[in-house]
mmCIF file of C-alpha atoms in Angstrom:
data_model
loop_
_atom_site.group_PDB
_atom_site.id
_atom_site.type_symbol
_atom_site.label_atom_id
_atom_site.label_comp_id
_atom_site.label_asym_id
_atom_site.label_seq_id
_atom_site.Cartn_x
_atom_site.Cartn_y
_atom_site.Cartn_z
ATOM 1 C CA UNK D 1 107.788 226.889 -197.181
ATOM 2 C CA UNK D 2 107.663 224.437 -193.747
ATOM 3 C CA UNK D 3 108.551 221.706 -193.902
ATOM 4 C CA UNK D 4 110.183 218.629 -192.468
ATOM 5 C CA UNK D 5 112.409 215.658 -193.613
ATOM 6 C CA UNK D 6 113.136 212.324 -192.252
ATOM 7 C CA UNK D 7 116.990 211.957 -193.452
ATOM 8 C CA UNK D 8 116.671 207.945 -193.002
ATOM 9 C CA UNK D 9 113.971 205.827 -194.832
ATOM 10 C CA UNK D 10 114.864 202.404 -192.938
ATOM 11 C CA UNK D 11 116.554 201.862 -189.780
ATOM 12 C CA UNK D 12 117.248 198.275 -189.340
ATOM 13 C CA UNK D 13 119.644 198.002 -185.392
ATOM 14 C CA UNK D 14 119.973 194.641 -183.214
ATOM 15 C CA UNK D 15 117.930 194.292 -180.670
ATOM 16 C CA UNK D 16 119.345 196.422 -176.897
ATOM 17 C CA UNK D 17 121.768 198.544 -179.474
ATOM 18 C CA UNK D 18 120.747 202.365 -179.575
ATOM 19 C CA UNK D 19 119.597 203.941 -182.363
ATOM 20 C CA UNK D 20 118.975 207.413 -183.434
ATOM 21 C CA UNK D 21 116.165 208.458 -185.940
ATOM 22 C CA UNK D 22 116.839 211.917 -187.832
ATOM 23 C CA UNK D 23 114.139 214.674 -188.228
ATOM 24 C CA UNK D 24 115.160 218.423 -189.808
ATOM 25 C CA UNK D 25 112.595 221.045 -189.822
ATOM 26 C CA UNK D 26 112.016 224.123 -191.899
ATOM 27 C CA UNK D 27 110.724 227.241 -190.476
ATOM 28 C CA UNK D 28 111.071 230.573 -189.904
ATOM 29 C CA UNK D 29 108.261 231.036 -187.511
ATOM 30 C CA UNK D 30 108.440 229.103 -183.944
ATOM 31 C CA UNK D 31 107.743 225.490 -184.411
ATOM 32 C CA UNK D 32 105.473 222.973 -182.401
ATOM 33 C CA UNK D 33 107.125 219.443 -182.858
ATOM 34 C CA UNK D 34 106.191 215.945 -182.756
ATOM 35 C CA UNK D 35 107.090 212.193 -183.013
ATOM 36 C CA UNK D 36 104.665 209.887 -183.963
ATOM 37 C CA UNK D 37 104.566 205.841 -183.626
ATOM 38 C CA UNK D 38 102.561 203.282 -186.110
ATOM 39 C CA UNK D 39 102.672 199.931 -185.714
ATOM 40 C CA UNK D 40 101.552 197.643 -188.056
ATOM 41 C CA UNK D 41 98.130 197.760 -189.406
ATOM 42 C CA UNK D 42 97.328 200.426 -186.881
ATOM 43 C CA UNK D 43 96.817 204.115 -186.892
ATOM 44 C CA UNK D 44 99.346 206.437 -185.733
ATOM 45 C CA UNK D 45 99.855 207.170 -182.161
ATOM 46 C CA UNK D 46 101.426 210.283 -180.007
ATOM 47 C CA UNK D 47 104.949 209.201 -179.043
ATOM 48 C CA UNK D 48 106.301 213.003 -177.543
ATOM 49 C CA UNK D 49 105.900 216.202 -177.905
ATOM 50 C CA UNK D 50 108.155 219.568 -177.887
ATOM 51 C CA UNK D 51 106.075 222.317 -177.480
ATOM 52 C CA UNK D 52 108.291 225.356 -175.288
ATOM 53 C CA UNK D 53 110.908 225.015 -172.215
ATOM 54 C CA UNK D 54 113.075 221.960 -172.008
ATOM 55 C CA UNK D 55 114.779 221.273 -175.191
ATOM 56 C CA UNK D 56 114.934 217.687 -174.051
ATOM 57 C CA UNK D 57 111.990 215.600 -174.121
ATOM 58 C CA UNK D 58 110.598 212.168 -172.866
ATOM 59 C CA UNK D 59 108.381 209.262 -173.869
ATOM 60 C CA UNK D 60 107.230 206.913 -171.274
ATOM 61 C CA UNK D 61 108.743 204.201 -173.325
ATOM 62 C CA UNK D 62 112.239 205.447 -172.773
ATOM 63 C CA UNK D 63 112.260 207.293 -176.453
ATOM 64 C CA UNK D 64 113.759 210.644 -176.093
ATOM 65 C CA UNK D 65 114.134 213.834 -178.439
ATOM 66 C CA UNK D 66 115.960 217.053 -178.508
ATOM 67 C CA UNK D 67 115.224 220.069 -180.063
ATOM 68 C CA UNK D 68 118.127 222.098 -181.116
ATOM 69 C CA UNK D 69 117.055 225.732 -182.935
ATOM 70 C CA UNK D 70 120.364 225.942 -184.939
ATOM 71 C CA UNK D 71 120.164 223.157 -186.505
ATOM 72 C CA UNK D 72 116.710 222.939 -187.310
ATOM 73 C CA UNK D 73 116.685 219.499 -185.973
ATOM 74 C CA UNK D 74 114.482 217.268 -183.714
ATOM 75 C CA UNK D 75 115.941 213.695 -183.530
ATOM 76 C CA UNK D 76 114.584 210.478 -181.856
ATOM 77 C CA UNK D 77 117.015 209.027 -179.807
ATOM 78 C CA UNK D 78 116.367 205.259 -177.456
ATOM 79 C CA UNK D 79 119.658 204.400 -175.691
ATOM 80 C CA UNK D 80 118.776 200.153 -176.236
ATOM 81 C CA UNK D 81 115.838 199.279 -178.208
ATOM 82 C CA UNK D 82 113.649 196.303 -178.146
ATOM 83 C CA UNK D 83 111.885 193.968 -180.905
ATOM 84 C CA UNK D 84 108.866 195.991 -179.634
ATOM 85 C CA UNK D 85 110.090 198.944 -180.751
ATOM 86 C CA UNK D 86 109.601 197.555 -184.747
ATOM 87 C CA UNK D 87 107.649 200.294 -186.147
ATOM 88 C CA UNK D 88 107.352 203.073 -188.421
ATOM 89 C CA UNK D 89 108.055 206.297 -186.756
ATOM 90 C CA UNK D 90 107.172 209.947 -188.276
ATOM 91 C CA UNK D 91 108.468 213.300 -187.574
ATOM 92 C CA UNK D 92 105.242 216.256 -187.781
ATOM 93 C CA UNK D 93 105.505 219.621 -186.707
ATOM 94 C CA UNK D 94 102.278 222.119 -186.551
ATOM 95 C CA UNK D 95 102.351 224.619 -189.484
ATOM 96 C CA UNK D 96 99.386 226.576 -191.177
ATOM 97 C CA UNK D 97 98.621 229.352 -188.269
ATOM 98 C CA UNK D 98 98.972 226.067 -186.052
ATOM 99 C CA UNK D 99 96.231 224.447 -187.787
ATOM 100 C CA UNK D 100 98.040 221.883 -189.855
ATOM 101 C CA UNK D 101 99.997 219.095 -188.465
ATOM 102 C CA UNK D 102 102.167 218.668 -191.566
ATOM 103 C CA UNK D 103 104.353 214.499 -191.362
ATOM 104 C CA UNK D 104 107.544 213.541 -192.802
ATOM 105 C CA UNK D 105 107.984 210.825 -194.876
ATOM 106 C CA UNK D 106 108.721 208.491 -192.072
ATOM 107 C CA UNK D 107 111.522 206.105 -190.878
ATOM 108 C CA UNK D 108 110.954 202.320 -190.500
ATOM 109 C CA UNK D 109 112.625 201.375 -187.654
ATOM 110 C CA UNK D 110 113.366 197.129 -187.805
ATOM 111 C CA UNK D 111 114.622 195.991 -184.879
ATOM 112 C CA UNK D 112 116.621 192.379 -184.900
ATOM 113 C CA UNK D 113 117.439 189.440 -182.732
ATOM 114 C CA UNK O 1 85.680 205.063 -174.630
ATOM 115 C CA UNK O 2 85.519 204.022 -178.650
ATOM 116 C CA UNK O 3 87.884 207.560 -179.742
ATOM 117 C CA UNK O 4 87.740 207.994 -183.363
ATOM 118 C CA UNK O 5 85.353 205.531 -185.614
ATOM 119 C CA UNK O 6 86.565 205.358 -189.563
ATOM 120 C CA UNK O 7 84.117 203.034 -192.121
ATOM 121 C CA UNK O 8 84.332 200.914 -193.944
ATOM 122 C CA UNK O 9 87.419 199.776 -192.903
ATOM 123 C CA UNK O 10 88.334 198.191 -196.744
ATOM 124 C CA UNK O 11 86.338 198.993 -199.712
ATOM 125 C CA UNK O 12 87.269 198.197 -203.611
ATOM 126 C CA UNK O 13 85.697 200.839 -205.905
ATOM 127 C CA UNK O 14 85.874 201.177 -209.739
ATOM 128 C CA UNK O 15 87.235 204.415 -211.908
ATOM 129 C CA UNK O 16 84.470 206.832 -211.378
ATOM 130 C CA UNK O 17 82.168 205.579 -208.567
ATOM 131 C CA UNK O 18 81.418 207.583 -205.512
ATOM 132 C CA UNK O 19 81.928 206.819 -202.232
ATOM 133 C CA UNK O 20 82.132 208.047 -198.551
ATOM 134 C CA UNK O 21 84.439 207.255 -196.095
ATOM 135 C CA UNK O 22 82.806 207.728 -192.364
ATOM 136 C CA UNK O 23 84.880 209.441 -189.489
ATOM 137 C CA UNK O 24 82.862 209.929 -186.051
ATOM 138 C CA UNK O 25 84.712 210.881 -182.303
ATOM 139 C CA UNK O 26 83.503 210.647 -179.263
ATOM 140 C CA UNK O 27 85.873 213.022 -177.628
ATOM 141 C CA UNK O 28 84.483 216.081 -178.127
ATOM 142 C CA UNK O 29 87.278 217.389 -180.333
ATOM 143 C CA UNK O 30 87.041 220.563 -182.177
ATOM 144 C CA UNK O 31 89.858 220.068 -184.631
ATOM 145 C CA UNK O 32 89.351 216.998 -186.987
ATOM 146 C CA UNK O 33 91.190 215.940 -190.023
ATOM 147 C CA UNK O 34 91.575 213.532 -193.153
ATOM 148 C CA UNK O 35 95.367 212.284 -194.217
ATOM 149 C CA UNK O 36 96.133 209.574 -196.625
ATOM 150 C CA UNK O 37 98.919 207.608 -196.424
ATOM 151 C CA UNK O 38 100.869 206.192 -199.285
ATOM 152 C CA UNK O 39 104.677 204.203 -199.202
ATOM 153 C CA UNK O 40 107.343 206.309 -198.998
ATOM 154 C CA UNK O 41 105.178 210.121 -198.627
ATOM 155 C CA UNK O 42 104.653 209.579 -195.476
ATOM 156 C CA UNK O 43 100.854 210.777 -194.149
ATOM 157 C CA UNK O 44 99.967 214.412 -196.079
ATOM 158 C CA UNK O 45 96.488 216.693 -195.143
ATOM 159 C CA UNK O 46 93.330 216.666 -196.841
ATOM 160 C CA UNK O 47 90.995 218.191 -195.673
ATOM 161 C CA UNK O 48 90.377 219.593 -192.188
ATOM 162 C CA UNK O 49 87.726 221.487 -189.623
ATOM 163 C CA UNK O 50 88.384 223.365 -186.777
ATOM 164 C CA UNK O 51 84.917 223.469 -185.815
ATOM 165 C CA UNK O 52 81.093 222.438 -186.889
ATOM 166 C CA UNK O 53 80.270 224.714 -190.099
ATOM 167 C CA UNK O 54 84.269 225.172 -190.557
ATOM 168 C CA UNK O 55 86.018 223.370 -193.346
ATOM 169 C CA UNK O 56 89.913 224.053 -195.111
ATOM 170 C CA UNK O 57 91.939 222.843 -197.399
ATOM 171 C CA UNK O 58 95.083 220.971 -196.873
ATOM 172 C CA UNK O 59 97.905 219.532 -198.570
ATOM 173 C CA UNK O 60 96.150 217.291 -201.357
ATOM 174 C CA UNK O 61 92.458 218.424 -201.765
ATOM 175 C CA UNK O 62 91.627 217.968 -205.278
ATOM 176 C CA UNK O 63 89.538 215.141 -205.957
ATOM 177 C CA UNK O 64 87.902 215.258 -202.085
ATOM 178 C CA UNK O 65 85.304 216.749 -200.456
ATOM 179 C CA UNK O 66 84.402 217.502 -196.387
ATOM 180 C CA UNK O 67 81.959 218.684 -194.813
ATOM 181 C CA UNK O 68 81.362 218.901 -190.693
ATOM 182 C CA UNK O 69 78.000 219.132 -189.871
ATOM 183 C CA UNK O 70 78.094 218.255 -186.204
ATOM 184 C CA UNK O 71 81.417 218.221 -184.229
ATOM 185 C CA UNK O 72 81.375 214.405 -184.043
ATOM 186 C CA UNK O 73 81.338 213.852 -187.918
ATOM 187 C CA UNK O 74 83.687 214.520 -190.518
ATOM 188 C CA UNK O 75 82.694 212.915 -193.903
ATOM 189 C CA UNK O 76 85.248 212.572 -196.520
ATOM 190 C CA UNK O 77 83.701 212.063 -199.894
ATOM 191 C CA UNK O 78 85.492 210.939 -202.826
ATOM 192 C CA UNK O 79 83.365 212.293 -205.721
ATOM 193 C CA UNK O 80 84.384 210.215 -209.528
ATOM 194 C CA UNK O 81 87.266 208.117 -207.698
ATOM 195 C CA UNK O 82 90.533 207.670 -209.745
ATOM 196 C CA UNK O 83 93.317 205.081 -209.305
ATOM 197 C CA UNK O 84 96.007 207.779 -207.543
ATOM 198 C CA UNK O 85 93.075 207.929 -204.817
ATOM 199 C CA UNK O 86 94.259 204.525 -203.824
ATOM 200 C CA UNK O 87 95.557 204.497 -200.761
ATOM 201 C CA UNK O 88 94.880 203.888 -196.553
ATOM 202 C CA UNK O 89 92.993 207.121 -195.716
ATOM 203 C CA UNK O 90 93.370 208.263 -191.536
ATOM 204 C CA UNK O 91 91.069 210.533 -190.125
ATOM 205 C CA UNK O 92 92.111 212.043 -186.382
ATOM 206 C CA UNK O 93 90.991 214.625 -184.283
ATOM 207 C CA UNK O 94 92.527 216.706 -181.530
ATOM 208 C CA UNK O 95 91.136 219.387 -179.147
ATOM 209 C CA UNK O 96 92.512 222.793 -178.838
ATOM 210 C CA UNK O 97 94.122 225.063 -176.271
ATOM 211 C CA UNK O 98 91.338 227.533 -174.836
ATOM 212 C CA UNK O 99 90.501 229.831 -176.993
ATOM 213 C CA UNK O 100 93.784 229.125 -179.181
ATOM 214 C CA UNK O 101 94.858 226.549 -181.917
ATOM 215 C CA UNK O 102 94.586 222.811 -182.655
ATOM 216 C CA UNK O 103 97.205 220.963 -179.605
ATOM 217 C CA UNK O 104 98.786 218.968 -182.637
ATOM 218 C CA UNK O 105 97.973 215.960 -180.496
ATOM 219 C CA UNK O 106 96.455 214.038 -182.494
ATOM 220 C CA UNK O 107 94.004 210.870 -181.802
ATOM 221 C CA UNK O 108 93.600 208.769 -185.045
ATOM 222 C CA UNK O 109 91.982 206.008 -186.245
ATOM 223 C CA UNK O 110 92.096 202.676 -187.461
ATOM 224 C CA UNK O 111 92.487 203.751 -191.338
ATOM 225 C CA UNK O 112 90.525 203.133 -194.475
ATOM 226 C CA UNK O 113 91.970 201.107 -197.227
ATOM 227 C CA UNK O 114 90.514 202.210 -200.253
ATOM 228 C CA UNK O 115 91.668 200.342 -203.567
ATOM 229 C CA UNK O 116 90.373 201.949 -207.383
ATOM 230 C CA UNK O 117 90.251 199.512 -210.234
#
């Protein structure tokens, strides 16, 4: 079956540290991948996107992830993060003939002074 | 540009009522859909529509119903609600490539928190 895991349920990192936030998929077919933002008391928004070329992919907010077909994975990478960055932040891919946008469990991310 | 409308935004039902939580877009999206989202499960599918007339099933259907009547609208009715239908209930649309499937990108809105007694 697809599917895909968040291996971290909190993140808590001081404030300009880095911080990386896991995401392993599950599929045998190719996979559409996403990263997703929600702050508090908000709906989710669109943070980036891997759909084909570039393995390596950007958010305007200087959030990065890389997709790497062996190991299933799709990690969320910021090189120094910001109190702004406190959020919960979930891993989707598409699944269901493309049709289903199917969310991990999420990672809180808590960023401290 | 409002994007996607959800109401009400809070409602408090008891075991058994009915309701109907609203979703309307103004985007002219195809592809719309219903999640809820509960601590620790992150968001999973309800129900979706890829187009006017054009309903599935997703993850967690049992205990829902959708309908999609017009391609703004997207009704999700709970029909004898339960206390494990509490929960904060997103619905968010996307467009689709030409002629192909749903982008993934996905505009949402502002959730319904939905609390059975």
């Amino acid at each position: 079956a697809q599917s895909v895991t968040q291996l971290d349920s909190q993140v808590p990192v001081f404030e300009e540290a880095p911080v990386e936030l896991r995401c392993n998929y599950s599929s045998s077919v190719s996979v559409y991948l996403f990263w997703y933002v929600q702050y508090p008391n908000q709906g989710l928004q669109l943070l980036l996107k891997y759909l084909s070329g570039s393995t390596l992919v950007e958010s305007i907010n200087g959030f990065e992830a890389e997709f790497n077909k062996s190991q299933t994975s799709f990690h969320l990478r910021k090189p120094s993060v910001h109190i702004s960055d406190t959020a919960e932040y979930f891993c989707a891919f598409l699944g269901g003939g493309y049709n289903k946008l199917i969310f991990g469990a999420g990672t809180r991310l808590a960023v401290h002074p | 540009n409002a994007g996607v409308t959800q109401t009400p935004k809070f409602q408090v039902l008891k075991t058994g009522q009915s309701m109907t939580l609203q979703c309307a877009q103004d985007m002219n999206h195809e592809y719309m859909s219903w999640y809820r989202q509960d601590p620790g499960m992150g968001l999973r599918l309800i129900h979706y529509s890829v187009g006017a007339g054009i309903t599935d099933q997703g993850e967690v259907p049992n205990g829902y119903n959708v309908s999609r009547s017009t391609t703004e609208d997207f009704p999700l009715r709970l029909l004898s609600a339960a206390p494990s239908q509490t929960s904060v209930y997103f619905c968010a649309s996307s467009s689709r490539r030409q002629g192909g499937p749903n982008t993934g990108e996905l505009f949402f809105g502002e959730g319904s928190r939905l609390t059975v007694l």
